[in-house]
CSV table of C-alpha atoms in Angstrom, one decimal:
chain,number,residue,atom,x,y,z
D,178,MET,CA,173.5,131.6,105.3
D,179,THR,CA,172.0,134.1,107.6
D,180,LEU,CA,170.1,137.4,107.3
D,181,SER,CA,171.8,140.7,108.1
D,182,PRO,CA,169.9,143.6,109.7
D,183,THR,CA,169.5,145.0,106.2
D,184,GLY,CA,167.8,141.8,105.0
D,185,ARG,CA,170.7,140.7,102.9
D,186,LEU,CA,171.9,137.1,103.0
D,187,THR,CA,175.4,136.6,104.3
D,188,PRO,CA,177.3,133.3,104.4
D,189,VAL,CA,178.0,131.5,107.6
D,190,ARG,CA,179.5,128.0,108.3
D,191,SER,CA,176.8,125.4,107.9
D,192,PHE,CA,176.5,121.8,107.1
D,193,LEU,CA,173.0,122.2,105.6
D,194,PRO,CA,174.1,123.2,102.1
D,195,ILE,CA,176.1,120.0,101.9
D,196,ILE,CA,173.2,117.9,102.9
D,197,LEU,CA,170.7,119.8,100.7
D,198,HIS,CA,172.7,119.3,97.6
D,199,SER,CA,174.1,115.9,98.2
D,200,MET,CA,171.1,114.3,96.5
D,201,THR,CA,170.4,114.6,92.8
D,202,GLN,CA,167.2,116.1,91.5
D,203,SER,CA,165.9,112.7,90.5
D,204,SER,CA,166.3,111.5,94.1
D,205,PHE,CA,163.5,113.8,95.3
D,206,ASP,CA,159.7,113.1,95.1
D,207,PHE,CA,159.2,116.8,94.2
D,208,ASP,CA,161.2,119.7,92.9
D,209,LEU,CA,159.1,122.0,95.1
D,210,PHE,CA,156.8,121.2,98.0
D,211,VAL,CA,154.5,124.0,99.2
D,212,ILE,CA,153.3,124.0,102.8
D,213,GLY,CA,150.0,125.9,102.9
D,214,GLY,CA,147.2,126.1,100.3
D,215,GLY,CA,146.3,129.7,100.7
D,216,SER,CA,146.5,132.4,98.0
D,217,GLY,CA,150.3,132.7,98.0
D,218,GLY,CA,151.1,129.0,98.2
D,219,VAL,CA,148.6,128.1,95.5
D,220,ARG,CA,149.9,130.8,93.1
D,221,ALA,CA,153.5,129.7,93.6
D,222,ALA,CA,152.6,126.0,93.1
D,223,ARG,CA,150.6,126.6,89.9
D,224,ILE,CA,153.2,128.8,88.3
D,225,ALA,CA,156.1,126.6,89.3
D,226,ALA,CA,154.2,123.6,87.8
D,227,GLN,CA,153.5,125.5,84.6
D,228,HIS,CA,157.3,126.1,84.4
D,229,GLY,CA,157.8,122.3,84.4
D,230,ALA,CA,158.6,121.7,88.1
D,231,ARG,CA,157.2,118.7,89.9
D,232,VAL,CA,155.2,120.3,92.6
D,233,GLY,CA,153.3,119.0,95.7
D,234,ILE,CA,151.2,121.0,98.1
D,235,ALA,CA,149.7,120.3,101.5
D,236,GLU,CA,146.8,122.1,103.2
D,237,GLY,CA,145.5,121.1,106.6
D,238,PHE,CA,142.2,122.9,106.5
D,239,ARG,CA,140.6,124.0,103.2
D,240,TYR,CA,142.3,125.2,100.0
D,241,GLY,CA,142.0,128.9,99.5
D,242,GLY,CA,143.5,130.0,102.8
D,243,THR,CA,142.4,132.7,105.2
D,244,CYS,CA,141.3,135.1,102.5
D,245,VAL,CA,139.0,132.8,100.7
D,246,ILE,CA,137.7,130.6,103.5
D,247,ARG,CA,137.5,132.9,106.6
D,248,GLY,CA,138.9,136.3,105.6
D,249,CYS,CA,138.5,139.0,103.1
D,250,VAL,CA,136.0,137.2,100.7
D,251,PRO,CA,133.4,136.1,103.3
D,252,LYS,CA,134.0,139.4,105.2
D,253,LYS,CA,133.2,141.5,102.1
D,254,LEU,CA,130.0,139.4,101.6
D,255,LEU,CA,129.0,140.2,105.2
D,256,VAL,CA,129.8,143.9,104.6
D,257,TYR,CA,127.5,143.9,101.6
D,258,ALA,CA,124.7,142.4,103.7
D,259,SER,CA,125.2,144.9,106.5
D,260,ARG,CA,124.8,147.9,104.2
D,261,PHE,CA,121.3,147.0,103.0
D,262,PRO,CA,119.4,148.5,106.0
D,263,GLN,CA,121.0,151.9,105.3
D,264,SER,CA,120.2,151.6,101.6
D,265,PHE,CA,116.5,150.7,102.5
D,266,GLU,CA,116.3,153.8,104.6
D,267,GLU,CA,117.9,156.1,102.1
D,268,SER,CA,115.7,154.9,99.3
D,269,ARG,CA,112.7,156.6,101.0
D,270,GLY,CA,114.1,159.9,100.0
D,271,PHE,CA,113.9,158.8,96.3
D,272,GLY,CA,110.2,157.9,96.5
D,273,TRP,CA,110.5,154.2,97.5
D,274,ASN,CA,108.2,152.9,100.1
D,275,VAL,CA,110.1,150.0,101.6
D,276,PRO,CA,108.1,147.7,103.8
D,277,ALA,CA,109.6,146.5,107.1
D,278,ALA,CA,112.6,144.4,106.2
D,279,THR,CA,113.5,141.2,108.1
D,280,PHE,CA,117.0,139.6,108.2
D,281,ASP,CA,117.8,135.9,108.2
D,282,TRP,CA,121.3,135.2,109.5
D,283,GLU,CA,121.1,131.5,108.8
D,284,LYS,CA,120.2,132.2,105.1
D,285,LEU,CA,123.2,134.6,104.8
D,286,VAL,CA,125.6,132.1,106.3
D,287,ALA,CA,124.3,129.4,104.0
D,288,ALA,CA,124.7,131.6,100.9
D,289,LYS,CA,128.2,132.7,102.0
D,290,ASN,CA,129.2,129.0,102.6
D,291,ALA,CA,128.0,128.1,99.1
D,292,GLU,CA,130.1,130.7,97.5
D,293,ILE,CA,133.2,129.8,99.6
D,294,THR,CA,132.8,126.2,98.6
D,295,ARG,CA,132.6,127.2,94.9
D,296,LEU,CA,135.8,129.2,95.3
D,297,GLU,CA,137.6,126.4,97.1
D,298,GLY,CA,136.7,124.1,94.3
D,299,ALA,CA,138.1,126.5,91.8
D,300,TYR,CA,141.4,126.7,93.7
D,301,SER,CA,141.7,122.9,93.8
D,302,ALA,CA,140.7,122.5,90.2
D,303,ASN,CA,143.4,125.1,89.1
D,304,LEU,CA,146.0,123.2,91.0
D,305,ASP,CA,144.9,119.9,89.4
D,306,LYS,CA,145.0,121.4,85.9
D,307,ALA,CA,148.5,122.7,86.5
D,308,GLY,CA,149.6,119.2,87.5
D,309,VAL,CA,150.2,119.9,91.2
D,310,LYS,CA,149.8,116.9,93.5
D,311,ARG,CA,147.5,117.9,96.4
D,312,PHE,CA,147.7,116.6,99.9
D,313,ALA,CA,144.9,117.1,102.5
D,314,GLY,CA,146.8,117.3,105.8
D,315,HIS,CA,149.3,119.2,108.0
D,316,ALA,CA,152.9,119.2,106.7
D,317,ARG,CA,156.0,119.5,108.8
D,318,PHE,CA,159.7,119.1,108.4
D,319,LEU,CA,161.3,115.9,109.5
D,320,GLY,CA,164.7,117.1,108.4
D,321,PRO,CA,166.4,118.7,105.4
D,322,ASN,CA,164.4,117.9,102.3
D,323,ARG,CA,162.1,115.6,104.2
D,324,LEU,CA,158.5,116.3,105.3
D,325,ALA,CA,155.7,114.4,107.0
D,326,ILE,CA,152.1,115.0,106.1
D,327,ASP,CA,149.5,114.0,108.6
D,328,THR,CA,146.5,113.1,106.5
D,329,PRO,CA,143.1,111.5,107.4
D,330,GLU,CA,144.5,108.3,105.9
D,331,GLY,CA,147.6,108.4,108.0
D,332,ARG,CA,151.1,109.8,107.9
D,333,GLN,CA,152.9,110.2,104.6
D,334,GLU,CA,156.5,111.2,104.0
D,335,VAL,CA,157.8,113.0,101.0
D,336,THR,CA,161.1,114.5,99.9
D,337,ALA,CA,161.6,117.8,98.0
D,338,LYS,CA,164.5,119.6,96.6
D,339,GLU,CA,163.0,122.9,97.7
D,340,VAL,CA,160.3,123.9,100.1
D,341,LEU,CA,158.1,127.0,100.2
D,342,ILE,CA,156.4,127.9,103.5
D,343,ALA,CA,153.1,129.7,102.9
D,344,THR,CA,151.1,128.9,106.0
D,345,GLY,CA,149.8,132.5,106.5
D,346,GLY,CA,148.7,133.8,109.9
D,347,GLU,CA,146.4,132.9,112.8
D,348,PRO,CA,144.3,134.9,115.3
D,349,VAL,CA,146.0,135.7,118.6
D,350,MET,CA,143.9,135.0,121.7
D,351,PRO,CA,144.8,136.4,125.2
D,352,GLU,CA,145.5,133.1,126.9
D,353,ASP,CA,145.9,134.8,130.3
D,354,LEU,CA,142.4,136.3,130.2
D,355,PRO,CA,140.1,134.4,132.6
D,356,GLY,CA,137.1,133.0,130.7
D,357,VAL,CA,138.8,133.5,127.3
D,358,GLU,CA,137.3,130.2,126.2
D,359,LEU,CA,133.9,131.9,126.1
D,360,ALA,CA,135.1,134.2,123.3
D,361,ILE,CA,135.5,133.6,119.6
D,362,SER,CA,138.1,134.7,117.1
D,363,SER,CA,137.8,135.9,113.6
D,364,ASN,CA,137.9,132.3,112.5
D,365,GLU,CA,134.6,131.3,114.2
D,366,VAL,CA,132.7,134.6,113.6
D,367,PHE,CA,131.7,133.6,110.1
D,368,ASP,CA,129.7,130.6,111.2
D,369,LEU,CA,127.9,131.5,114.3
D,370,PRO,CA,124.8,129.3,114.6
D,371,VAL,CA,122.8,132.1,116.1
D,372,PHE,CA,123.0,135.8,115.3
D,373,PRO,CA,124.1,137.7,118.5
D,374,LYS,CA,121.7,140.5,119.4
D,375,ARG,CA,124.5,142.0,121.6
D,376,ILE,CA,128.1,141.6,120.7
D,377,ALA,CA,131.4,143.1,122.1
D,378,VAL,CA,134.2,143.4,119.5
D,379,VAL,CA,137.6,143.6,121.2
D,380,GLY,CA,140.4,145.3,119.2
D,381,GLY,CA,140.9,148.4,117.2
D,382,GLY,CA,142.6,147.0,114.1
D,383,TYR,CA,141.0,146.6,110.7
D,384,ILE,CA,139.3,143.3,111.7
D,385,GLY,CA,137.8,144.8,114.8
D,386,VAL,CA,136.6,148.0,113.0
D,387,GLU,CA,135.1,146.0,110.1
D,388,PHE,CA,133.2,143.6,112.3
D,389,ALA,CA,131.9,146.3,114.5
D,390,GLY,CA,130.4,147.9,111.4
D,391,ILE,CA,129.1,144.6,110.1
D,392,PHE,CA,127.2,143.5,113.2
D,393,HIS,CA,125.8,147.0,113.7
D,394,GLY,CA,124.6,147.1,110.2
D,395,LEU,CA,122.9,143.7,110.6
D,396,GLY,CA,121.0,144.9,113.6
D,397,ALA,CA,123.1,143.9,116.7
D,398,LYS,CA,123.9,146.2,119.6
D,399,VAL,CA,127.6,146.6,119.3
D,400,THR,CA,130.2,147.6,121.8
D,401,GLN,CA,133.8,148.0,120.5
D,402,ILE,CA,136.5,147.8,123.2
D,403,HIS,CA,140.0,149.0,122.4
D,404,ARG,CA,143.0,149.4,124.8
D,405,GLY,CA,144.4,152.4,122.9
D,406,PRO,CA,143.3,156.0,122.5
D,407,ARG,CA,142.4,155.5,118.8
D,408,VAL,CA,141.7,152.7,116.3
D,409,LEU,CA,143.6,151.7,113.2
D,410,ARG,CA,147.2,152.2,114.3
D,411,GLY,CA,149.4,153.0,111.3
D,412,PHE,CA,146.6,154.5,109.3
D,413,ASP,CA,146.0,158.2,108.9
D,414,VAL,CA,145.1,159.6,112.4
D,415,GLN,CA,142.5,162.0,111.1
D,416,MET,CA,140.7,159.3,109.1
D,417,ALA,CA,140.8,156.9,111.9
D,418,ASP,CA,139.3,159.5,114.3
D,419,LEU,CA,136.5,160.2,111.7
D,420,ILE,CA,135.6,156.5,111.6
D,421,VAL,CA,135.2,156.5,115.4
D,422,GLU,CA,133.1,159.7,115.3
D,423,THR,CA,130.9,158.2,112.6
D,424,TYR,CA,130.5,154.9,114.5
D,425,ARG,CA,129.4,156.8,117.6
D,426,ASP,CA,126.9,158.8,115.5
D,427,LYS,CA,125.5,155.5,114.3
D,428,GLY,CA,125.0,154.2,117.8
D,429,ILE,CA,128.0,152.0,118.3
D,430,ASP,CA,129.4,152.1,121.8
D,431,MET,CA,133.0,152.9,121.3
D,432,ARG,CA,135.1,152.3,124.5
D,433,MET,CA,138.7,153.5,124.2
D,434,ASN,CA,141.6,153.1,126.6
D,435,THR,CA,140.2,150.0,128.3
D,436,THR,CA,140.9,146.3,128.5
D,437,LEU,CA,139.1,143.1,129.5
D,438,LYS,CA,139.7,141.8,133.1
D,439,ARG,CA,137.6,138.6,132.8
D,440,LEU,CA,134.7,136.9,131.1
D,441,ASP,CA,132.0,135.0,133.0
D,442,ARG,CA,129.0,132.9,131.8
D,443,GLN,CA,125.7,134.1,133.3
D,444,PRO,CA,122.7,131.8,134.2
D,445,ASP,CA,120.8,133.1,131.2
D,446,GLY,CA,123.6,132.1,128.8
D,447,SER,CA,124.9,135.6,128.3
D,448,ILE,CA,128.6,136.6,128.8
D,449,ARG,CA,129.5,139.2,131.4
D,450,ILE,CA,132.5,141.3,130.6
D,451,THR,CA,134.4,142.8,133.5
D,452,LEU,CA,136.6,145.7,132.3
D,453,HIS,CA,139.8,146.8,134.0
D,454,ASP,CA,137.9,149.5,136.0
D,455,ASP,CA,135.5,146.7,137.3
D,456,SER,CA,132.6,148.0,135.3
D,457,THR,CA,130.6,145.2,133.6
D,458,LEU,CA,128.8,144.6,130.4
D,459,ASP,CA,126.5,141.7,129.4
D,460,VAL,CA,126.5,140.5,125.8
D,461,ASP,CA,125.6,137.4,123.8
D,462,GLN,CA,129.0,137.1,122.1
D,463,VAL,CA,132.5,138.3,122.5
D,464,LEU,CA,134.7,138.6,119.4
D,465,ILE,CA,138.4,139.0,120.2
D,466,ALA,CA,140.2,140.7,117.2
D,467,THR,CA,143.4,141.9,118.9
D,468,GLY,CA,145.8,140.8,116.2
D,469,ARG,CA,147.2,137.9,114.2
D,470,ARG,CA,150.5,136.1,114.2
D,471,PRO,CA,152.5,134.1,111.7
D,472,ALA,CA,151.4,130.5,111.7
D,473,THR,CA,154.8,128.8,112.2
D,474,ARG,CA,153.9,126.5,115.1
D,475,ASN,CA,154.3,122.8,114.6
D,476,LEU,CA,156.1,123.0,111.3
D,477,GLY,CA,159.3,121.3,112.6
D,478,LEU,CA,161.4,124.3,111.8
D,479,GLU,CA,163.9,123.4,114.4
D,480,THR,CA,164.8,120.2,112.6
D,481,VAL,CA,166.2,122.2,109.7
D,482,GLY,CA,167.7,125.0,111.8
D,483,LEU,CA,165.2,127.6,110.7
D,484,GLU,CA,164.8,130.3,113.4
D,485,THR,CA,161.9,132.7,113.6
D,486,GLY,CA,161.7,136.3,114.6
D,487,LYS,CA,160.2,137.8,117.7
D,488,ALA,CA,156.6,137.6,116.3
D,489,GLY,CA,157.2,134.0,115.1
D,490,GLU,CA,157.7,135.2,111.6
D,491,ILE,CA,160.0,133.6,109.0
D,492,ARG,CA,162.6,136.1,107.9
D,493,VAL,CA,163.3,136.3,104.2
D,494,ASP,CA,165.2,138.5,101.8
D,495,GLU,CA,163.7,140.2,98.7
D,496,LEU,CA,163.7,136.9,96.8
D,497,SER,CA,161.7,135.1,99.6
D,498,ARG,CA,164.8,133.1,100.6
D,499,THR,CA,165.2,132.1,104.3
D,500,GLN,CA,168.6,131.7,106.0
D,501,VAL,CA,168.4,127.9,105.2
D,502,PRO,CA,169.2,127.2,101.5
D,503,GLY,CA,166.4,125.6,99.6
D,504,ILE,CA,163.7,126.9,102.0
D,505,TYR,CA,161.6,129.9,101.1
D,506,ALA,CA,158.6,131.7,102.5
D,507,VAL,CA,155.9,134.1,101.2
D,508,GLY,CA,152.9,135.9,102.5
D,509,ASP,CA,151.6,136.6,106.1
D,510,VAL,CA,154.0,134.0,107.6
D,511,THR,CA,156.8,136.5,106.9
D,512,ASN,CA,155.0,139.3,108.7
D,513,GLN,CA,155.9,141.9,106.1
D,514,VAL,CA,152.7,143.2,104.6
D,515,SER,CA,149.7,140.9,105.5
D,516,LEU,CA,147.6,141.4,102.5
D,517,THR,CA,146.4,138.7,100.1
D,518,PRO,CA,147.6,140.4,96.9
D,519,VAL,CA,151.0,140.7,98.4
D,520,ALA,CA,151.2,137.0,99.1
D,521,ILE,CA,150.0,136.3,95.5
D,522,ARG,CA,152.7,138.5,94.0
D,523,GLN,CA,155.4,137.1,96.2
D,524,GLY,CA,154.4,133.6,95.3
D,525,HIS,CA,154.3,134.4,91.6
D,526,ALA,CA,157.7,136.2,91.7
D,527,PHE,CA,159.2,133.2,93.6
D,528,ALA,CA,158.0,130.7,91.0
D,529,ASP,CA,159.1,132.8,88.0
D,530,THR,CA,162.5,133.5,89.5
D,531,THR,CA,163.2,130.0,90.8
D,532,TYR,CA,161.7,127.8,88.0
D,533,GLY,CA,160.9,130.1,85.1
D,534,LYS,CA,164.2,131.9,84.6
D,535,LYS,CA,162.3,135.2,84.7
D,536,PRO,CA,163.6,136.8,87.9
D,537,TRP,CA,161.6,139.6,89.4
D,538,VAL,CA,160.7,140.9,92.9
D,539,ALA,CA,157.3,141.9,94.3
D,540,ASP,CA,157.2,145.7,94.6
D,541,LEU,CA,155.9,146.6,98.1
D,542,ASP,CA,155.7,150.4,97.4
D,543,PHE,CA,152.3,152.1,96.9
D,544,ILE,CA,150.2,149.2,98.0
D,545,PRO,CA,146.5,150.2,98.0
D,546,THR,CA,144.4,149.0,100.9
D,547,ALA,CA,140.9,149.5,102.3
D,548,ILE,CA,139.2,149.2,105.6
D,549,PHE,CA,135.7,147.9,104.7
D,550,SER,CA,134.0,149.8,107.5
D,551,THR,CA,130.9,151.8,106.8
D,552,PRO,CA,132.0,154.4,105.7
D,553,GLU,CA,134.8,152.8,103.8
D,554,LEU,CA,138.4,153.9,104.1
D,555,GLY,CA,140.7,153.6,101.1
D,556,THR,CA,144.4,154.6,101.3
D,557,VAL,CA,147.6,154.4,99.2
D,558,GLY,CA,151.0,155.8,99.8
D,559,LEU,CA,152.0,157.8,102.9
D,560,ASN,CA,149.6,159.0,105.6
D,561,GLU,CA,150.0,162.5,106.9
D,562,GLU,CA,152.2,161.6,109.8
D,563,GLN,CA,154.6,159.6,107.6
D,564,ALA,CA,154.8,162.3,105.0
D,565,MET,CA,155.8,164.9,107.7
D,566,GLU,CA,158.6,162.6,108.8
D,567,ARG,CA,160.0,162.0,105.3
D,568,CYS,CA,159.6,165.3,103.6
D,569,ALA,CA,160.8,168.8,104.5
D,570,VAL,CA,157.6,170.5,103.3
D,571,VAL,CA,154.3,168.8,102.9
D,572,ASP,CA,151.2,170.4,101.5
D,573,VAL,CA,147.9,168.9,102.6
D,574,TYR,CA,144.8,169.2,100.5
D,575,ARG,CA,141.5,168.3,102.3
D,576,ASN,CA,137.9,168.0,101.2
D,577,SER,CA,134.7,167.2,103.0
D,578,PHE,CA,131.3,167.2,101.5
D,579,ARG,CA,127.9,165.4,101.3
D,580,THR,CA,127.3,163.4,98.2
D,581,LEU,CA,124.6,164.3,95.6
D,582,LYS,CA,122.8,161.2,96.7
D,583,ALA,CA,122.7,162.5,100.3
D,584,THR,CA,120.7,165.5,99.3
D,585,LEU,CA,117.7,163.3,98.8
D,586,SER,CA,118.5,160.3,101.0
D,587,GLY,CA,118.8,162.6,104.0
D,588,THR,CA,121.9,161.0,105.4
D,589,GLN,CA,124.3,163.4,107.1
D,590,GLU,CA,127.4,161.3,106.5
D,591,ARG,CA,130.1,163.1,104.6
D,592,VAL,CA,132.9,162.1,102.2
D,593,HIS,CA,136.4,163.0,103.4
D,594,GLN,CA,139.3,163.2,101.0
D,595,LYS,CA,143.0,164.0,101.6
D,596,ILE,CA,145.9,164.4,99.2
D,597,LEU,CA,149.5,164.8,100.5
D,598,VAL,CA,152.0,166.5,98.2
D,599,ASP,CA,155.8,167.0,98.5
D,600,ALA,CA,155.9,170.7,98.1
D,601,SER,CA,159.5,170.6,96.7
D,602,THR,CA,158.7,168.2,93.8
D,603,ASP,CA,154.9,168.5,93.5
D,604,ARG,CA,154.7,164.7,93.6
D,605,VAL,CA,151.7,163.2,95.3
D,606,LEU,CA,152.9,161.2,98.4
D,607,GLY,CA,149.6,159.7,99.5
D,608,VAL,CA,145.8,159.7,99.1
D,609,GLN,CA,143.3,159.0,101.9
D,610,LEU,CA,139.5,158.5,101.1
D,611,LEU,CA,136.7,158.0,103.5
D,612,GLY,CA,133.3,157.4,102.0
D,613,PRO,CA,131.3,155.2,99.6
D,614,ASP,CA,133.3,153.2,97.1
D,615,SER,CA,136.6,154.4,98.4
D,616,ALA,CA,138.2,151.0,97.7
D,617,GLU,CA,137.3,151.2,94.0
D,618,VAL,CA,138.7,154.7,93.6
D,619,ILE,CA,141.9,154.1,95.6
D,620,GLN,CA,142.9,151.2,93.3
D,621,VAL,CA,143.1,153.7,90.4
D,622,MET,CA,145.0,156.2,92.5
D,623,ALA,CA,147.6,153.5,93.3
D,624,THR,CA,148.5,153.3,89.6
D,625,LEU,CA,148.9,157.0,89.4
D,626,LEU,CA,151.1,157.2,92.5
D,627,ARG,CA,153.3,154.4,91.1
D,628,MET,CA,153.7,156.4,87.9
D,629,GLY,CA,154.9,159.5,89.9
D,630,VAL,CA,151.7,161.6,89.5
D,631,THR,CA,152.1,165.2,90.5
D,632,LYS,CA,149.5,167.6,91.9
D,633,ARG,CA,149.7,169.5,88.6
D,634,ASP,CA,148.8,166.3,86.8
D,635,LEU,CA,145.6,166.0,88.9
D,636,ASP,CA,144.8,169.7,88.4
D,637,GLN,CA,145.0,169.3,84.6
D,638,THR,CA,142.8,166.2,84.5
D,639,MET,CA,139.2,166.8,83.3
D,640,PRO,CA,136.7,166.0,86.1
D,641,LEU,CA,133.8,163.6,85.6
D,642,HIS,CA,130.7,165.3,86.7
D,643,PRO,CA,128.7,164.6,88.9
D,644,SER,CA,130.8,162.2,90.9
D,645,SER,CA,132.6,162.1,94.2
D,646,ALA,CA,135.9,161.2,92.5
D,647,GLU,CA,135.9,164.4,90.5
D,648,GLU,CA,136.7,166.2,93.8
D,649,LEU,CA,140.2,164.6,93.7
D,650,VAL,CA,141.1,166.7,90.6
D,651,THR,CA,139.4,169.9,91.6
D,652,MET,CA,141.1,170.6,95.0
D,653,ARG,CA,143.1,173.8,94.6
D,654,THR,CA,143.7,175.2,98.0
D,655,VAL,CA,146.3,174.0,100.4
D,656,ALA,CA,144.5,173.3,103.7
D,657,GLN,CA,147.7,173.0,105.7
D,658,ARG,CA,151.5,173.1,105.1
D,659,HIS,CA,153.9,171.2,107.3
D,660,ILE,CA,157.4,172.4,107.5
D,661,ARG,CA,159.9,170.2,109.2
D,662,LYS,CA,162.2,172.0,111.5
D,663,PRO,CA,165.9,171.3,110.9
D,664,ALA,CA,167.6,169.2,113.5
D,665,GLN,CA,169.4,171.2,116.2
């Protein structure tokens, strides 16, 4: 089998199906073996086991994967911590006299670690309850239906009728950058032994933007370096530019259209950054957050004839099947939509479809997502640029205001809201929110967009006053209308 450009599986001559099905089910140690104990792999293993499958799973680091161990969960805890100084300052406008606050990085890291350990235990316990056999080690293919697991006790070999690859992604470091060994990735940033008073964050994706805000909020002098003209490629351009504007107002040094030339350790222990124009910057830490790639190295994929794409991704169809029968993949390793909830849904759909006789496919439309910057960006559906490409006439509704809280707190930050509407059908195409609690509101908007909400539906909804969310149902004036010119 192979994948066509449309993602459909098409048959080709192969000896693999003969080998894969030459053994009876009882000949295998497991019906399913999952490589990777992150959110997608754990969900798939649990559900498959609950459907009666004999399931094994291997994880070479810690159960819970990137999201739980060194991703969205610890990141959000750091975001919470970073917002307290602003809250302390704003409280003065409401009559609070807050004494000089002090921050303890080591205490925060210890508290974060305790919570991560608790969550890891919950993941492992749920696997045990479901009857999944856990292995602590790196798993790789030895051949069709055969895997080796390199554990602390030594190498183990197992056989499985079917294998699910759910190894997630890993940070990309620029190996050709002189002095790159002095920098850290998003893996190490959560456990720095000493809080950096000066830090350079390299990269303009969501990880870079979030950590620039985190370290600034915690009191570091932050410089964000990005090779492009604007951050957050693929997100709404206006909202991305507003984040940069707000960051600059806060005092973050935003350096666009520049790259690193080299890193050098200085006698005082600091790191000197030389940029492409030969200007220099001395910092205590350099975080490189220039992207992630599918974690497909050292899996032995060549032994089963499984080829990866240009980014190293495992290509799958809508049912998570690879071009090799009996081998599946879900989550970030497929390089489709790198979000934890997507991996979980794909893993659940795979298990229900393959072992539960309840076929379904994870729906990748109207996925809500958030950038946990400060201010926070929440988005669902199309951004303005995408809407203009897909629809003949797009009505743009925009809103910008200071919150009621800001009238006493004194903050000048504004909330920005945008609703995109297909003028021919009145259907809402996308919603963009920038401001406090945007992630909470955008989750509800995702449900509405999936149900086909129209602008008229929003207009007829009673507002909840006073709230920032009420503005989403009180916008009446079209701020801009985009009319796509017909092709010549």
